[in-house]
């Protein structure tokens, strides 16, 4: 399985939904909170688990995470739940890059991720096999 093609395909799928202002690969945006640059609603896609620098392919299941970022106004957080519900519809999605079949997404779990002032985040995990 090619990591780059997998991430690119999922990013393209999320962008095509037109539900997000920003969709990109996760690069620690929630680890350095002072430097976060996100424009909600946003989705950040990442491969979880141990990978070696420069490794692009593995032959087993991969855990793919989608981190959702949504602003909340005056206690209203319904937007994040709608985005989470949309992401759950990706369960069973056949992931393709151009005409190449990569695998199928299977929902694993979801959890509230980082709570920021005025924002909510969720992390949704899928296995891809």
Coordinates of N, CA and C in Angstrom, one line a residue:
X1 N 0.9 -1.2 0.0 CA 0.0 0.0 0.0 C 0.9 1.2 0.0
X2 N 0.6 2.2 -0.8 CA 1.4 3.4 -1.0 C 0.8 4.5 -0.1
X3 N 1.5 4.9 0.9 CA 1.0 5.9 1.9 C 0.6 7.2 1.2
X4 N 1.5 7.7 0.3 CA 1.2 9.0 -0.4 C 0.0 8.9 -1.2
X5 N -0.2 7.9 -1.9 CA -1.5 7.7 -2.7 C -2.7 7.6 -1.8
X6 N -2.6 6.9 -0.7 CA -3.7 6.8 0.2 C -4.1 8.1 0.8
X7 N -3.1 8.9 1.3 CA -3.4 10.2 1.9 C -4.0 11.1 0.8
X8 N -3.4 11.2 -0.4 CA -3.9 12.0 -1.5 C -5.3 11.7 -1.8
X9 N -5.6 10.4 -1.9 CA -7.0 10.0 -2.3 C -8.0 10.4 -1.2
X10 N -7.7 10.3 0.0 CA -8.6 10.6 1.1 C -8.8 12.2 1.2
X11 N -7.7 12.9 1.0 CA -7.7 14.4 1.0 C -8.6 14.8 -0.2
X12 N -8.4 14.2 -1.4 CA -9.3 14.6 -2.5 C -10.8 14.3 -2.2
X13 N -11.1 13.2 -1.6 CA -12.5 12.8 -1.3 C -13.0 13.9 -0.3
X14 N -12.3 14.3 0.7 CA -12.8 15.3 1.6 C -13.0 16.6 1.0
X15 N -12.0 17.0 0.1 CA -12.2 18.3 -0.6 C -13.4 18.3 -1.5
X16 N -13.6 17.2 -2.2 CA -14.8 17.1 -3.1 C -16.1 17.2 -2.4
X17 N -16.1 16.9 -1.1 CA -17.4 17.0 -0.3 C -17.8 18.4 -0.1
X18 N -16.9 19.4 -0.2 CA -17.1 20.8 -0.1 C -17.7 21.1 1.3
X19 N -17.3 20.3 2.3 CA -17.7 20.5 3.7 C -16.6 21.2 4.5
X20 N -15.5 21.3 3.9 CA -14.3 21.9 4.7 C -13.7 23.1 3.9
X21 N -13.2 24.0 4.7 CA -12.5 25.2 4.1 C -11.0 24.8 3.9
X22 N -10.5 23.9 4.7 CA -9.1 23.5 4.6 C -9.0 21.9 4.8
X23 N -8.3 21.3 3.9 CA -8.1 19.9 4.0 C -6.6 19.7 3.6
X24 N -5.8 19.0 4.5 CA -4.4 18.8 4.2 C -3.9 17.7 5.1
X25 N -2.7 17.3 4.8 CA -2.0 16.2 5.6 C -1.7 16.8 7.0
X26 N -1.9 16.0 8.0 CA -1.6 16.4 9.4 C -0.1 16.4 9.6
X27 N 0.3 17.5 10.1 CA 1.8 17.7 10.3 C 2.0 18.3 11.7
X28 N 1.3 17.8 12.7 CA 1.5 18.2 14.1 C 0.8 19.5 14.4
X29 N -0.2 19.9 13.7 CA -0.9 21.2 13.9 C -1.4 21.3 15.3
X30 N -1.8 20.2 16.0 CA -2.3 20.3 17.3 C -1.3 20.1 18.4
X31 N -0.1 19.9 18.0 CA 1.0 19.6 19.0 C 1.6 20.9 19.4
X32 N 1.7 21.9 18.6 CA 2.2 23.3 18.9 C 1.1 24.3 18.8
X33 N 0.3 24.4 19.8 CA -1.0 25.1 19.8 C -0.8 26.6 19.5
X34 N 0.4 27.2 19.9 CA 0.6 28.6 19.6 C 0.8 28.8 18.1
X35 N 1.1 27.8 17.4 CA 1.4 28.0 15.9 C 0.4 27.4 15.0
X36 N -0.7 27.0 15.6 CA -1.7 26.3 14.8 C -2.2 27.3 13.7
X37 N -2.3 26.8 12.5 CA -2.9 27.6 11.4 C -3.9 26.7 10.7
X38 N -5.1 26.9 11.2 CA -6.3 26.2 10.7 C -7.4 27.1 10.4
X39 N -8.2 26.8 9.4 CA -9.3 27.6 9.0 C -10.5 26.7 9.0
X40 N -11.3 26.7 10.2 CA -12.4 25.8 10.3 C -13.5 26.1 9.3
X41 N -14.3 25.1 9.0 CA -14.0 23.7 9.4 C -12.9 23.1 8.6
X42 N -12.0 22.3 9.2 CA -10.8 21.8 8.6 C -10.7 20.3 8.9
X43 N -10.0 19.6 8.0 CA -9.7 18.2 8.2 C -8.3 18.0 7.9
X44 N -7.6 17.2 8.8 CA -6.2 16.9 8.6 C -6.1 15.3 8.6
X45 N -5.4 14.8 7.6 CA -5.3 13.4 7.4 C -3.9 12.9 7.7
X46 N -3.9 11.7 8.3 CA -2.6 11.2 8.8 C -2.6 9.7 8.8
X47 N -1.4 9.1 8.6 CA -1.2 7.7 8.8 C -0.7 7.5 10.2
X48 N -1.4 6.6 11.0 CA -1.0 6.4 12.4 C 0.0 5.2 12.5
X49 N 0.7 5.1 13.6 CA 1.6 4.0 13.8 C 3.0 4.3 13.4
X50 N 3.9 3.3 13.6 CA 5.3 3.4 13.4 C 5.6 3.3 11.9
X51 N 6.3 4.3 11.4 CA 6.8 4.2 10.0 C 8.2 4.8 10.1
X52 N 9.0 4.3 9.2 CA 10.4 4.7 9.2 C 10.5 5.9 8.2
X53 N 11.4 6.8 8.4 CA 11.6 8.0 7.6 C 11.8 7.5 6.1
X54 N 11.0 8.0 5.2 CA 11.2 7.6 3.8 C 10.4 6.4 3.4
X55 N 9.8 5.7 4.4 CA 9.1 4.5 4.1 C 7.8 4.9 3.4
X56 N 7.5 4.3 2.3 CA 6.2 4.7 1.6 C 5.3 3.5 1.4
X57 N 5.7 2.3 1.6 CA 4.8 1.2 1.4 C 4.9 0.2 2.5
X58 N 3.7 -0.4 2.9 CA 3.7 -1.6 3.8 C 2.7 -2.5 3.2
X59 N 2.6 -3.8 3.7 CA 1.7 -4.7 3.1 C 0.6 -5.1 4.0
X60 N 0.5 -4.5 5.2 CA -0.5 -4.9 6.2 C -1.5 -3.7 6.3
X61 N -2.5 -3.9 7.2 CA -3.5 -2.9 7.4 C -2.8 -1.6 7.9
X62 N -3.4 -0.5 7.5 CA -2.9 0.8 7.9 C -4.0 1.5 8.7
X63 N -3.7 2.3 9.7 CA -4.6 3.1 10.4 C -4.5 4.5 9.9
X64 N -5.6 5.0 9.4 CA -5.6 6.3 8.8 C -6.5 7.2 9.8
X65 N -6.0 8.3 10.1 CA -6.8 9.2 11.0 C -7.2 10.5 10.3
X66 N -8.4 10.9 10.6 CA -8.9 12.2 10.1 C -9.1 13.0 11.4
X67 N -8.4 14.2 11.5 CA -8.6 15.1 12.6 C -9.5 16.2 12.1
X68 N -10.6 16.4 12.8 CA -11.6 17.5 12.4 C -11.4 18.7 13.3
X69 N -11.5 19.8 12.8 CA -11.3 21.1 13.5 C -12.4 22.0 13.2
X70 N -13.2 22.4 14.2 CA -14.4 23.2 14.0 C -14.5 24.3 15.1
X71 N -14.9 25.5 14.7 CA -15.1 26.5 15.7 C -16.4 26.3 16.4
X72 N -16.5 26.8 17.6 CA -17.8 26.7 18.4 C -18.1 28.1 18.8
X73 N -19.3 28.5 18.6 CA -19.7 29.9 18.9 C -20.8 29.8 20.0
X74 N -20.5 30.4 21.1 CA -21.5 30.5 22.2 C -22.0 29.1 22.6
X75 N -21.1 28.2 22.7 CA -21.5 26.8 23.1 C -22.1 25.9 22.1
X76 N -22.3 26.5 20.9 CA -22.9 25.7 19.8 C -21.8 24.8 19.1
X77 N -21.9 23.5 19.2 CA -20.9 22.6 18.7 C -21.5 21.6 17.7
X78 N -22.7 22.0 17.2 CA -23.4 21.0 16.2 C -22.6 20.9 15.0
X79 N -21.8 21.8 14.6 CA -21.0 21.7 13.4 C -20.0 20.6 13.4
X80 N -19.3 20.4 14.5 CA -18.4 19.3 14.6 C -19.0 17.9 14.5
X81 N -20.3 17.8 15.1 CA -21.0 16.6 15.0 C -21.5 16.3 13.6
X82 N -21.8 17.3 12.9 CA -22.2 17.1 11.5 C -21.0 16.6 10.7
X83 N -19.9 17.2 10.9 CA -18.6 16.8 10.2 C -18.2 15.4 10.6
X84 N -18.4 15.1 11.9 CA -18.1 13.7 12.3 C -19.0 12.7 11.7
X85 N -20.3 13.0 11.6 CA -21.3 12.1 11.0 C -20.9 11.9 9.5
X86 N -20.5 13.0 8.8 CA -20.1 12.9 7.4 C -18.9 11.9 7.3
X87 N -17.9 12.1 8.2 CA -16.7 11.2 8.1 C -17.1 9.7 8.3
X88 N -18.1 9.5 9.2 CA -18.5 8.1 9.4 C -19.1 7.5 8.2
X89 N -19.6 8.3 7.2 CA -20.2 7.8 6.0 C -19.0 7.2 5.1
X90 N -17.8 7.5 5.4 CA -16.7 7.0 4.6 C -16.4 5.6 5.0
X91 N -17.0 5.0 6.0 CA -16.9 3.6 6.3 C -17.3 2.8 5.1
X92 N -16.4 1.9 4.7 CA -16.6 1.0 3.5 C -16.2 1.6 2.2
X93 N -15.7 2.9 2.2 CA -15.3 3.5 1.0 C -14.1 2.8 0.4
X94 N -14.2 2.6 -0.9 CA -13.1 2.0 -1.7 C -12.2 3.2 -2.0
X95 N -11.0 3.1 -1.6 CA -10.0 4.1 -1.8 C -9.2 3.8 -3.1
X96 N -9.3 4.8 -4.0 CA -8.6 4.7 -5.3 C -7.8 5.9 -5.5
X97 N -6.7 5.7 -6.2 CA -5.9 6.8 -6.6 C -5.8 6.7 -8.1
X98 N -6.5 7.7 -8.8 CA -6.7 7.6 -10.2 C -7.5 6.3 -10.5
X99 N -7.0 5.3 -11.2 CA -7.7 4.1 -11.4 C -7.1 2.9 -10.6
X100 N -6.2 3.2 -9.7 CA -5.5 2.2 -8.9 C -6.3 2.0 -7.6
X101 N -6.7 0.7 -7.3 CA -7.4 0.4 -6.1 C -6.3 0.3 -5.0
X102 N -6.5 1.0 -3.9 CA -5.6 1.0 -2.8 C -6.1 0.2 -1.6
X103 N -7.3 0.2 -1.3 CA -7.9 -0.5 -0.2 C -9.3 0.0 0.1
X104 N -9.8 -0.5 1.2 CA -11.2 0.0 1.7 C -11.1 0.5 3.1
X105 N -11.8 1.6 3.4 CA -11.7 2.2 4.7 C -12.8 1.5 5.6
X106 N -12.3 1.2 6.8 CA -13.2 0.5 7.8 C -13.1 1.3 9.1
X107 N -14.2 1.9 9.6 CA -14.3 2.7 10.8 C -13.7 1.9 12.0
X108 N -12.9 2.5 12.8 CA -12.4 1.8 14.0 C -12.9 2.5 15.3
X109 N -12.6 3.9 15.4 CA -13.0 4.6 16.6 C -13.0 6.1 16.3
X110 N -13.5 6.8 17.3 CA -13.4 8.3 17.2 C -13.4 8.8 18.7
X111 N -12.8 9.9 18.8 CA -12.7 10.5 20.2 C -12.5 12.0 20.1
X112 N -12.9 12.7 21.1 CA -12.6 14.1 21.2 C -11.1 14.2 21.3
X113 N -10.6 15.1 20.5 CA -9.1 15.2 20.5 C -8.7 16.3 21.4
X114 N -8.3 17.4 20.9 CA -7.8 18.6 21.7 C -8.9 19.6 21.7
X115 N -9.2 20.1 22.9 CA -10.1 21.2 23.1 C -9.3 22.5 23.2
X116 N -9.7 23.4 22.3 CA -9.0 24.7 22.2 C -10.1 25.8 22.5
X117 N -9.7 26.9 23.0 CA -10.7 28.0 23.3 C -11.4 28.3 21.9
X118 N -12.7 28.2 21.9 CA -13.5 28.5 20.8 C -13.5 27.5 19.7
X119 N -12.9 26.3 19.9 CA -12.8 25.3 18.9 C -13.0 23.9 19.5
X120 N -13.4 23.0 18.7 CA -13.6 21.6 19.0 C -12.8 20.8 18.0
X121 N -12.2 19.7 18.4 CA -11.5 18.8 17.5 C -11.9 17.3 17.8
X122 N -12.0 16.5 16.8 CA -12.3 15.1 16.9 C -11.2 14.4 16.1
X123 N -10.9 13.2 16.5 CA -10.0 12.3 15.8 C -10.8 11.1 15.4
X124 N -10.9 10.8 14.2 CA -11.6 9.6 13.7 C -10.6 8.6 13.0
X125 N -10.6 7.4 13.5 CA -9.7 6.4 13.0 C -10.4 5.4 12.1
X126 N -9.7 5.1 11.0 CA -10.1 4.0 10.0 C -9.0 3.1 9.8
X127 N -9.3 1.8 9.6 CA -8.3 0.9 9.1 C -8.5 0.8 7.6
X128 N -7.4 0.7 6.9 CA -7.5 0.6 5.5 C -6.8 -0.7 5.1
X129 N -7.5 -1.6 4.4 CA -6.9 -2.9 4.0 C -7.5 -3.3 2.7

